[in-house]
Amino acid sequence: MKISIVGTGYVGLVTGACFSDAGHEVMCIDNDPKKIEMLHRGEMPIYEPGLEELVERNVKAGRLHFTTSIKEGTEFAEVIFIAVGTPPGVGGEANMTYVEQVGREVAENMTSYRLLVEKSTVPAKTSEHLKRTVLKYLQADTDFDVASNPEFLREGSAISDATRPDRVVVGVESQRAGDLLEEIYRPILEKGGGKFLRMSVTSAELTKHASNSFLAMKISYINAVARICELAGADVEQVAEGMGLDVRIGPLFLRAGVGYGGSCFPKDVDAFVRLSDFLGYDFKLLKEVQRINQTQRDYVMKKIKQELWVVQDKKIAIFGLAFKPQTDDIREAPSLYFVPKLQEMQAKVCAWDPIAEENFKKVHPELECAKDLYECARDADLVLILTEWDEVKNLDFNKLKEVMTTPVIVDGRNIFKPAEVRALGFTYHSVGRD
Ligand code: UGA
């Protein structure tokens, strides 16, 4: 089938590459000519493992095309996915300007039936606004549908998430729209497994809100348990393992640490709280999830202060700037909290990250960075671990101890076993295990 996808960010580009790899002919559209030029040259505007090869293979096979023109995309395919950004705008509400703009341009250019599919994470009821926009700008006398197909892929493992989904959720208002989407996903589901779920548009929109908020709740829950573990003298890793083996709970998203970040959970939990408030339900449970996440960073900061006593003039080496490994994304990353706070306290901060340094420096150009973990930790009074990169997991502790002034580690990701690190002569603090 022919498919157009507007927006070449994480969601749009990965979806486009995976649809084309499944045998469809795909046109990816972006209004940023620089991004489209990069893609024509075979360069990726985002970092995602495996994406470059996937794009290259499908471009060569003639199944994947790029353009800046929505008109071209609208003429190209019957189904048009909208995967443009919905960043928090004034007052924190999702900025829907780009979605509206796409709806308008598609409407102005369509001459026969088109199915517009929301793929970006959007507030519930967006489809109604989108429908109104299309009706307002439609030039031709033609039918159209609006559907919701929320994305569940994770940065860093986006390709395997998109090709082996647990489920594909589609919210549709007509048989035709549902059948078109089922046909698009058939080759992916046949190969990768997963269930195809048809539901109402609003239910599909809410499924996305409810899923991300539930996962965020799991993380805040285990972080709260971690604090109790420290007070009671228990080990949160052992507790999480004991809980996770119950199939009703499951082992995933029970890693305690410095709290969740990224472009999705903080924004999506906030959007769900706002939507609930708007609809007349005070979602106190989710407000507490947010509070726990915010205070989790303060909680780790307290450990640093207690350990260093005076922070001023101490050298702190930060391992990891990205919000999680396998990505260069720093949106809502814990590093954005710790770096300025430590600088305010006049610590000497040096950081290391294999791929997120450039993005971080766009916001904090003053931050000193090292190309190597041990250079970063040279003469440091404390190492703070914020991202569980493999390089950090495979640390050479003897080498680290040699370069540091005092061998102290505050591990915001619970990577190591406390007894083992302490046996090597380190003072080691983590979350929920002291
Ligand atoms: C998340 C969801 O997992 C995806 O299903 C969803 O499609 C995506 O948001 C989205 O809405 O677009 P993502 O933000 O890429 O994906 O990253 P996750 O792997 O979910 O991690 C989010 C944050 O939670 C990270 O900061 C991670 O370090 C933290 N986390 C995760 C924990 O602190 N503990 C855990 O046990 C798991």
Coordinates of C-alpha atoms and ligand atoms in Angstrom, one line a residue:
M1 CA 0.0 0.0 0.0
K2 CA 1.0 3.6 -0.4
I3 CA 1.4 5.6 2.9
S4 CA 2.3 9.2 3.7
I5 CA 3.8 10.2 7.0
V6 CA 4.1 13.8 8.1
G7 CA 6.9 14.5 10.5
T8 CA 10.3 12.8 10.5
G9 CA 11.0 12.8 14.3
Y10 CA 11.4 9.5 16.3
V11 CA 7.8 8.4 15.7
G12 CA 7.4 9.4 12.0
L13 CA 10.8 8.3 10.7
V14 CA 10.8 5.0 12.5
T15 CA 7.3 4.2 11.5
G16 CA 8.0 5.2 7.9
A17 CA 11.1 3.0 7.8
C18 CA 9.3 0.0 9.3
F19 CA 6.2 0.4 7.1
S20 CA 8.5 0.4 4.0
D21 CA 10.5 -2.5 5.3
A22 CA 7.2 -4.4 5.6
G23 CA 6.7 -3.9 1.8
H24 CA 4.6 -0.7 1.7
E25 CA 5.6 2.4 -0.4
V26 CA 6.1 5.3 2.0
M27 CA 6.5 9.0 1.6
C28 CA 8.0 10.8 4.6
I29 CA 7.3 14.5 4.8
D30 CA 8.8 17.2 6.9
N31 CA 8.6 21.0 6.5
D32 CA 12.2 21.4 7.6
P33 CA 14.2 21.3 4.3
K34 CA 17.5 20.6 6.3
K35 CA 16.1 17.4 7.6
I36 CA 14.9 16.3 4.2
E37 CA 18.3 17.1 2.6
M38 CA 20.0 15.1 5.4
L39 CA 17.7 12.1 4.7
H40 CA 18.3 12.4 1.0
R41 CA 22.1 12.2 1.8
G42 CA 21.4 9.1 3.9
E43 CA 22.1 11.0 7.2
M44 CA 19.7 10.6 10.2
P45 CA 18.3 13.7 11.9
I46 CA 17.9 11.6 15.1
Y47 CA 20.0 8.8 16.7
E48 CA 18.3 5.5 16.9
P49 CA 20.1 2.2 16.8
G50 CA 19.6 0.4 13.4
L51 CA 17.7 3.2 11.8
E52 CA 20.3 4.3 9.3
E53 CA 20.7 0.8 7.8
L54 CA 16.9 0.4 7.7
V55 CA 16.4 3.7 5.9
E56 CA 19.2 3.0 3.5
R57 CA 17.9 -0.5 2.6
N58 CA 14.4 0.8 1.8
V59 CA 15.5 3.9 -0.1
K60 CA 17.6 1.6 -2.3
A61 CA 14.7 -0.7 -2.8
G62 CA 12.6 2.3 -4.0
R63 CA 10.0 2.0 -1.2
L64 CA 11.0 5.0 0.9
H65 CA 10.8 8.6 -0.3
F66 CA 11.2 12.0 1.3
T67 CA 9.8 15.4 0.5
T68 CA 9.0 18.8 2.1
S69 CA 5.6 19.0 0.3
I70 CA 2.4 18.0 2.1
K71 CA 0.7 18.5 -1.3
E72 CA 2.9 15.8 -2.8
G73 CA 2.2 13.6 0.2
T74 CA -1.5 14.1 0.0
E75 CA -1.5 13.2 -3.7
F76 CA 0.8 10.2 -3.1
A77 CA -1.3 8.1 -0.6
E78 CA -4.8 7.5 0.6
V79 CA -3.6 7.1 4.2
I80 CA -1.7 10.0 5.8
F81 CA -0.2 9.6 9.3
I82 CA 0.4 12.7 11.3
A83 CA 3.5 12.3 13.5
V84 CA 4.5 16.0 14.1
G85 CA 5.6 17.3 17.4
T86 CA 3.1 18.3 20.1
P87 CA 5.6 20.0 22.6
P88 CA 4.3 21.6 25.8
G89 CA 3.3 25.1 25.0
V90 CA 2.2 28.1 27.1
G91 CA 1.0 26.8 30.5
G92 CA 2.3 23.3 29.8
E93 CA -0.6 22.3 27.5
A94 CA 0.4 20.4 24.3
N95 CA 0.9 22.8 21.5
M96 CA -1.3 21.6 18.7
T97 CA -0.3 24.2 16.1
Y98 CA 1.6 21.7 13.9
V99 CA -1.2 19.1 13.9
E100 CA -3.7 21.8 12.9
Q101 CA -1.5 23.1 10.2
V102 CA -1.0 19.6 8.7
G103 CA -4.8 19.0 8.8
R104 CA -5.4 22.2 7.0
E105 CA -2.8 21.6 4.3
V106 CA -4.0 18.0 3.7
A107 CA -7.6 19.3 3.4
E108 CA -6.7 22.0 0.9
N109 CA -4.9 19.5 -1.3
M110 CA -7.1 16.4 -1.2
T111 CA -9.3 15.6 -4.2
S112 CA -10.6 12.2 -3.2
Y113 CA -11.1 10.1 0.0
R114 CA -8.2 10.4 2.5
L115 CA -7.7 8.8 6.0
L116 CA -5.9 11.1 8.4
V117 CA -4.3 9.1 11.3
E118 CA -3.1 10.7 14.5
K119 CA 0.1 9.0 15.5
S120 CA 1.6 11.8 17.7
T121 CA 0.7 11.7 21.4
V122 CA -2.2 14.1 21.4
P123 CA -4.8 15.1 24.1
A124 CA -8.0 13.1 23.9
K125 CA -10.6 14.7 21.6
T126 CA -8.0 15.9 19.2
S127 CA -9.7 14.0 16.4
E128 CA -12.8 16.1 16.8
H129 CA -10.7 19.3 16.3
L130 CA -8.9 17.7 13.4
K131 CA -12.2 16.8 11.7
R132 CA -13.4 20.3 12.1
T133 CA -10.2 21.7 10.6
V134 CA -10.5 19.4 7.6
L135 CA -14.1 20.4 7.0
K136 CA -13.2 24.0 7.2
Y137 CA -10.5 23.9 4.6
L138 CA -11.7 21.1 2.3
Q139 CA -11.9 22.3 -1.3
A140 CA -13.2 19.2 -3.0
D141 CA -16.5 17.4 -2.4
T142 CA -15.1 14.3 -0.9
D143 CA -15.3 11.9 2.0
F144 CA -12.6 11.6 4.6
D145 CA -11.9 9.9 7.9
V146 CA -9.9 10.7 11.0
A147 CA -8.4 7.9 13.1
S148 CA -6.2 7.5 16.1
N149 CA -3.3 5.0 16.1
P150 CA -1.2 5.8 19.2
E151 CA 2.5 4.9 19.2
F152 CA 4.0 2.7 21.9
L153 CA 7.6 2.6 20.8
R154 CA 10.5 3.5 23.1
E155 CA 13.5 5.5 22.1
G156 CA 16.6 3.3 21.9
S157 CA 14.6 0.2 21.0
A158 CA 12.1 1.9 18.6
I159 CA 12.7 -0.5 15.7
S160 CA 12.1 -3.7 17.5
D161 CA 9.1 -2.1 19.3
A162 CA 7.6 -1.1 15.9
T163 CA 8.3 -4.4 14.2
R164 CA 7.3 -6.6 17.1
P165 CA 4.4 -4.7 18.8
D166 CA 2.5 -6.2 21.8
R167 CA -0.6 -4.6 20.3
V168 CA -1.7 -2.2 17.6
V169 CA -4.5 0.1 18.8
V170 CA -6.6 1.9 16.2
G171 CA -9.5 4.2 17.0
V172 CA -11.8 4.5 14.0
E173 CA -15.3 5.7 13.1
S174 CA -15.8 3.7 9.9
Q175 CA -15.3 0.2 8.6
R176 CA -13.3 1.6 5.7
A177 CA -10.8 3.3 8.0
G178 CA -10.4 0.3 10.2
D179 CA -9.9 -2.0 7.2
L180 CA -7.2 0.3 5.7
L181 CA -5.3 0.3 8.9
E182 CA -5.6 -3.4 9.3
E183 CA -4.2 -3.9 5.8
I184 CA -1.2 -1.6 6.6
Y185 CA -0.4 -3.5 9.8
R186 CA -1.1 -7.0 8.5
P187 CA 2.5 -7.8 7.3
I188 CA 4.0 -6.4 10.5
L189 CA 1.6 -8.4 12.8
E190 CA 2.0 -11.6 10.7
K191 CA 5.8 -11.4 11.1
G192 CA 6.2 -9.9 14.5
G193 CA 3.0 -11.1 16.3
G194 CA 0.8 -8.8 18.4
K195 CA -2.9 -8.1 18.5
F196 CA -4.8 -5.7 16.4
L197 CA -7.4 -3.8 18.4
R198 CA -10.2 -1.7 16.9
M199 CA -12.0 0.7 19.2
S200 CA -13.5 4.2 19.2
V201 CA -11.3 7.1 18.5
T202 CA -11.5 8.6 22.0
S203 CA -10.8 5.2 23.6
A204 CA -7.7 4.8 21.5
E205 CA -6.5 8.3 22.5
L206 CA -7.2 7.5 26.1
T207 CA -5.3 4.1 25.9
K208 CA -2.1 6.0 25.2
H209 CA -2.6 8.4 28.1
A210 CA -3.5 5.5 30.4
S211 CA -0.6 3.3 29.3
N212 CA 2.2 5.8 29.7
S213 CA 0.8 7.1 33.0
F214 CA 0.5 3.5 34.4
L215 CA 4.2 2.8 33.5
A216 CA 5.2 6.1 35.1
M217 CA 3.2 5.1 38.2
K218 CA 5.1 1.8 38.3
I219 CA 8.3 3.7 38.4
S220 CA 7.2 6.1 41.1
Y221 CA 5.7 3.2 43.1
I222 CA 9.0 1.4 43.2
N223 CA 10.9 4.7 44.0
A224 CA 8.6 5.2 47.0
V225 CA 9.2 1.6 48.0
A226 CA 12.9 2.2 47.6
R227 CA 12.7 5.0 50.2
I228 CA 10.9 2.8 52.6
C229 CA 13.5 0.1 52.0
E230 CA 16.3 2.5 53.0
L231 CA 14.3 3.4 56.2
A232 CA 13.6 -0.2 57.0
G233 CA 17.0 -1.7 56.0
A234 CA 15.7 -3.7 53.0
D235 CA 17.1 -3.9 49.5
V236 CA 14.7 -2.6 46.8
E237 CA 16.2 -4.8 44.0
Q238 CA 15.3 -7.9 46.0
V239 CA 11.8 -6.6 46.7
A240 CA 11.3 -5.7 43.1
E241 CA 12.4 -9.2 42.0
G242 CA 10.0 -10.7 44.5
M243 CA 7.2 -8.6 43.3
G244 CA 7.9 -8.9 39.6
L245 CA 7.8 -12.6 39.4
D246 CA 4.0 -12.4 40.1
V247 CA 2.7 -12.4 36.5
R248 CA 0.0 -10.0 37.5
I249 CA 2.7 -7.4 38.3
G250 CA 5.5 -8.3 35.9
P251 CA 9.2 -7.5 36.3
L252 CA 9.5 -4.5 33.9
F253 CA 9.5 -0.8 34.9
L254 CA 10.4 -1.7 38.5
R255 CA 13.9 -0.3 38.4
A256 CA 14.3 2.2 41.2
G257 CA 16.6 5.2 40.6
V258 CA 16.7 8.9 40.0
G259 CA 13.2 9.0 38.5
Y260 CA 11.8 9.0 35.0
G261 CA 12.6 11.5 32.3
G262 CA 12.3 11.8 28.5
S263 CA 10.0 13.4 26.1
C264 CA 7.0 11.2 27.0
F265 CA 6.3 10.3 30.6
P266 CA 6.6 13.7 32.2
K267 CA 4.6 15.3 29.4
D268 CA 2.0 12.5 29.1
V269 CA 1.3 12.2 32.9
D270 CA 0.9 15.9 33.0
A271 CA -1.5 15.8 30.0
F272 CA -3.6 13.1 31.7
V273 CA -3.8 15.0 34.9
R274 CA -4.9 18.1 33.0
L275 CA -7.4 16.2 30.9
S276 CA -8.9 14.6 34.1
D277 CA -9.1 18.0 35.8
F278 CA -10.8 19.4 32.7
L279 CA -13.3 16.6 32.6
G280 CA -14.1 17.0 36.3
Y281 CA -12.0 14.2 37.9
D282 CA -9.2 15.0 40.4
F283 CA -6.6 12.4 39.5
K284 CA -4.8 12.6 42.9
L285 CA -3.0 9.3 42.3
L286 CA -1.2 10.7 39.2
K287 CA -0.4 13.9 41.0
E288 CA 1.4 11.9 43.6
V289 CA 3.2 10.0 40.9
Q290 CA 4.5 13.3 39.7
R291 CA 5.5 14.5 43.2
I292 CA 7.4 11.3 43.9
N293 CA 9.3 11.7 40.6
Q294 CA 10.2 15.3 41.2
T295 CA 11.4 14.7 44.8
Q296 CA 13.4 11.6 43.7
R297 CA 16.0 14.0 42.3
D298 CA 16.2 16.0 45.5
Y299 CA 16.5 12.7 47.4
V300 CA 19.6 11.7 45.4
M301 CA 21.0 15.3 45.7
K302 CA 20.7 14.9 49.5
K303 CA 23.0 11.9 49.3
I304 CA 25.6 13.9 47.5
K305 CA 25.4 16.8 50.0
Q306 CA 25.6 14.4 52.9
E307 CA 28.6 12.7 51.5
L308 CA 30.5 15.8 50.4
W309 CA 29.5 18.0 53.4
V310 CA 30.6 21.1 51.6
V311 CA 29.9 21.0 47.8
Q312 CA 31.6 24.2 46.9
D313 CA 34.9 23.6 45.0
K314 CA 34.5 19.8 45.0
K315 CA 34.9 18.1 41.7
I316 CA 31.9 16.0 40.7
A317 CA 32.1 13.7 37.6
I318 CA 28.7 13.0 36.0
F319 CA 28.4 9.8 34.1
G320 CA 25.6 10.1 31.6
L321 CA 23.6 13.1 30.3
A322 CA 20.9 11.3 28.2
F323 CA 17.6 10.5 29.8
K324 CA 18.3 6.8 29.2
P325 CA 20.9 4.8 27.3
Q326 CA 20.9 4.3 23.5
T327 CA 19.7 7.8 22.8
D328 CA 21.1 11.3 22.5
D329 CA 17.9 12.7 23.8
I330 CA 18.2 14.9 26.9
R331 CA 14.6 16.1 27.2
E332 CA 13.6 16.1 30.9
A333 CA 16.8 14.1 31.7
P334 CA 17.9 14.1 35.4
S335 CA 21.2 15.7 34.2
L336 CA 19.2 18.9 33.5
Y337 CA 18.4 19.0 37.2
F338 CA 21.8 18.1 38.6
V339 CA 24.1 20.1 36.4
P340 CA 22.7 23.5 37.1
K341 CA 22.0 22.7 40.8
L342 CA 25.6 21.6 41.4
Q343 CA 27.0 24.5 39.4
E344 CA 24.9 26.9 41.6
M345 CA 26.5 25.3 44.7
Q346 CA 29.8 26.1 43.0
A347 CA 31.0 22.5 42.5
K348 CA 33.4 21.8 39.7
V349 CA 31.3 19.7 37.3
C350 CA 32.6 17.5 34.5
A351 CA 30.4 15.2 32.5
W352 CA 30.8 12.3 30.1
D353 CA 28.2 10.9 27.7
P354 CA 29.0 8.9 24.5
I355 CA 26.4 10.7 22.3
A356 CA 24.3 13.2 24.2
E357 CA 27.0 15.8 24.9
E358 CA 26.2 17.9 21.8
N359 CA 22.5 18.2 22.7
F360 CA 23.3 19.0 26.3
K361 CA 25.8 21.7 25.3
K362 CA 23.1 23.4 23.3
V363 CA 21.4 24.2 26.7
H364 CA 24.5 24.3 28.9
P365 CA 27.5 25.4 26.7
E366 CA 29.5 26.1 29.8
L367 CA 29.6 22.5 30.9
E368 CA 33.0 20.9 30.8
C369 CA 32.9 17.4 29.2
A370 CA 35.4 14.6 28.9
K371 CA 35.7 12.1 26.1
D372 CA 36.6 9.3 28.5
L373 CA 35.1 8.1 31.8
Y374 CA 38.5 8.2 33.6
E375 CA 39.4 11.6 32.3
C376 CA 36.0 12.8 33.5
A377 CA 36.7 11.3 37.0
R378 CA 40.3 12.6 37.2
D379 CA 40.7 14.3 40.6
A380 CA 37.0 14.0 41.3
D381 CA 35.6 13.9 44.9
L382 CA 32.5 12.0 43.7
V383 CA 31.1 10.2 40.7
L384 CA 27.4 10.6 40.0
I385 CA 25.8 8.0 37.7
L386 CA 22.8 9.3 35.9
T387 CA 22.6 7.0 32.8
E388 CA 23.2 3.2 32.7
W389 CA 25.4 3.2 29.6
D390 CA 27.3 -0.1 28.9
E391 CA 30.6 1.8 29.3
V392 CA 29.5 2.6 32.9
K393 CA 28.2 -0.9 33.6
N394 CA 31.7 -2.2 32.5
L395 CA 33.7 0.3 34.6
D396 CA 37.2 -0.6 35.6
F397 CA 37.0 0.1 39.3
N398 CA 40.7 -0.1 40.0
K399 CA 41.4 2.5 37.2
L400 CA 38.6 4.7 38.5
K401 CA 40.0 4.6 42.1
E402 CA 43.4 5.5 40.9
V403 CA 42.3 8.7 39.2
M404 CA 39.8 10.0 41.8
T405 CA 40.7 12.1 44.8
T406 CA 38.2 10.3 47.0
P407 CA 36.6 7.1 45.7
V408 CA 32.9 7.9 46.2
I409 CA 30.1 6.9 43.9
V410 CA 26.4 8.0 44.0
D411 CA 24.6 5.6 41.7
G412 CA 21.3 7.0 40.5
R413 CA 20.6 3.9 38.4
N414 CA 21.4 1.1 40.9
I415 CA 23.8 -0.5 38.4
F416 CA 26.2 -2.2 40.9
K417 CA 25.9 -4.5 43.8
P418 CA 26.7 -2.4 46.9
A419 CA 28.8 -5.1 48.7
E420 CA 31.0 -5.7 45.7
V421 CA 31.8 -2.0 45.1
R422 CA 32.4 -1.4 48.7
A423 CA 34.8 -4.4 48.9
L424 CA 36.8 -2.6 46.2
G425 CA 37.4 0.3 48.5
F426 CA 34.6 2.7 47.4
T427 CA 32.0 4.5 49.4
Y428 CA 28.9 3.6 47.4
H429 CA 25.4 5.0 47.7
S430 CA 22.5 4.0 45.5
V431 CA 18.7 4.1 45.8
G432 CA 16.8 1.9 48.2
R433 CA 19.7 -0.3 49.2
D434 CA 21.8 1.5 51.8
Ligands
UGA1 C1 7.9 5.7 26.7 C2 7.1 4.3 26.7 O1 7.9 3.3 27.3 C3 6.7 4.0 25.3 O2 5.9 2.8 25.3 C4 6.0 5.1 24.6 O3 5.6 4.8 23.3 C5 6.9 6.3 24.7 O4 7.2 6.7 26.0 C6 6.1 7.5 24.0 O5 5.1 7.9 24.5 O6 6.5 7.9 22.9 P1 10.5 6.3 26.3 O7 10.2 7.6 26.9 O8 11.3 6.2 25.0 O9 9.2 5.4 26.1 O10 11.4 5.5 27.4 P2 11.3 4.4 28.5 O11 12.2 3.3 28.2 O12 9.8 4.1 28.7 O13 11.9 5.2 29.8 C7 11.3 6.3 30.3 C8 12.0 6.8 31.6 O14 11.7 5.9 32.7 C9 13.5 6.8 31.5 O15 14.0 8.0 32.1 C10 14.0 5.6 32.2 O16 15.2 5.7 32.8 C11 12.9 5.5 33.3 N1 12.7 4.2 33.9 C12 12.2 3.2 33.1 C13 13.0 4.0 35.2 O17 13.4 4.9 36.0 N2 12.8 2.7 35.8 C14 12.3 1.7 35.0 O18 12.1 0.6 35.6 C15 12.0 1.9 33.7

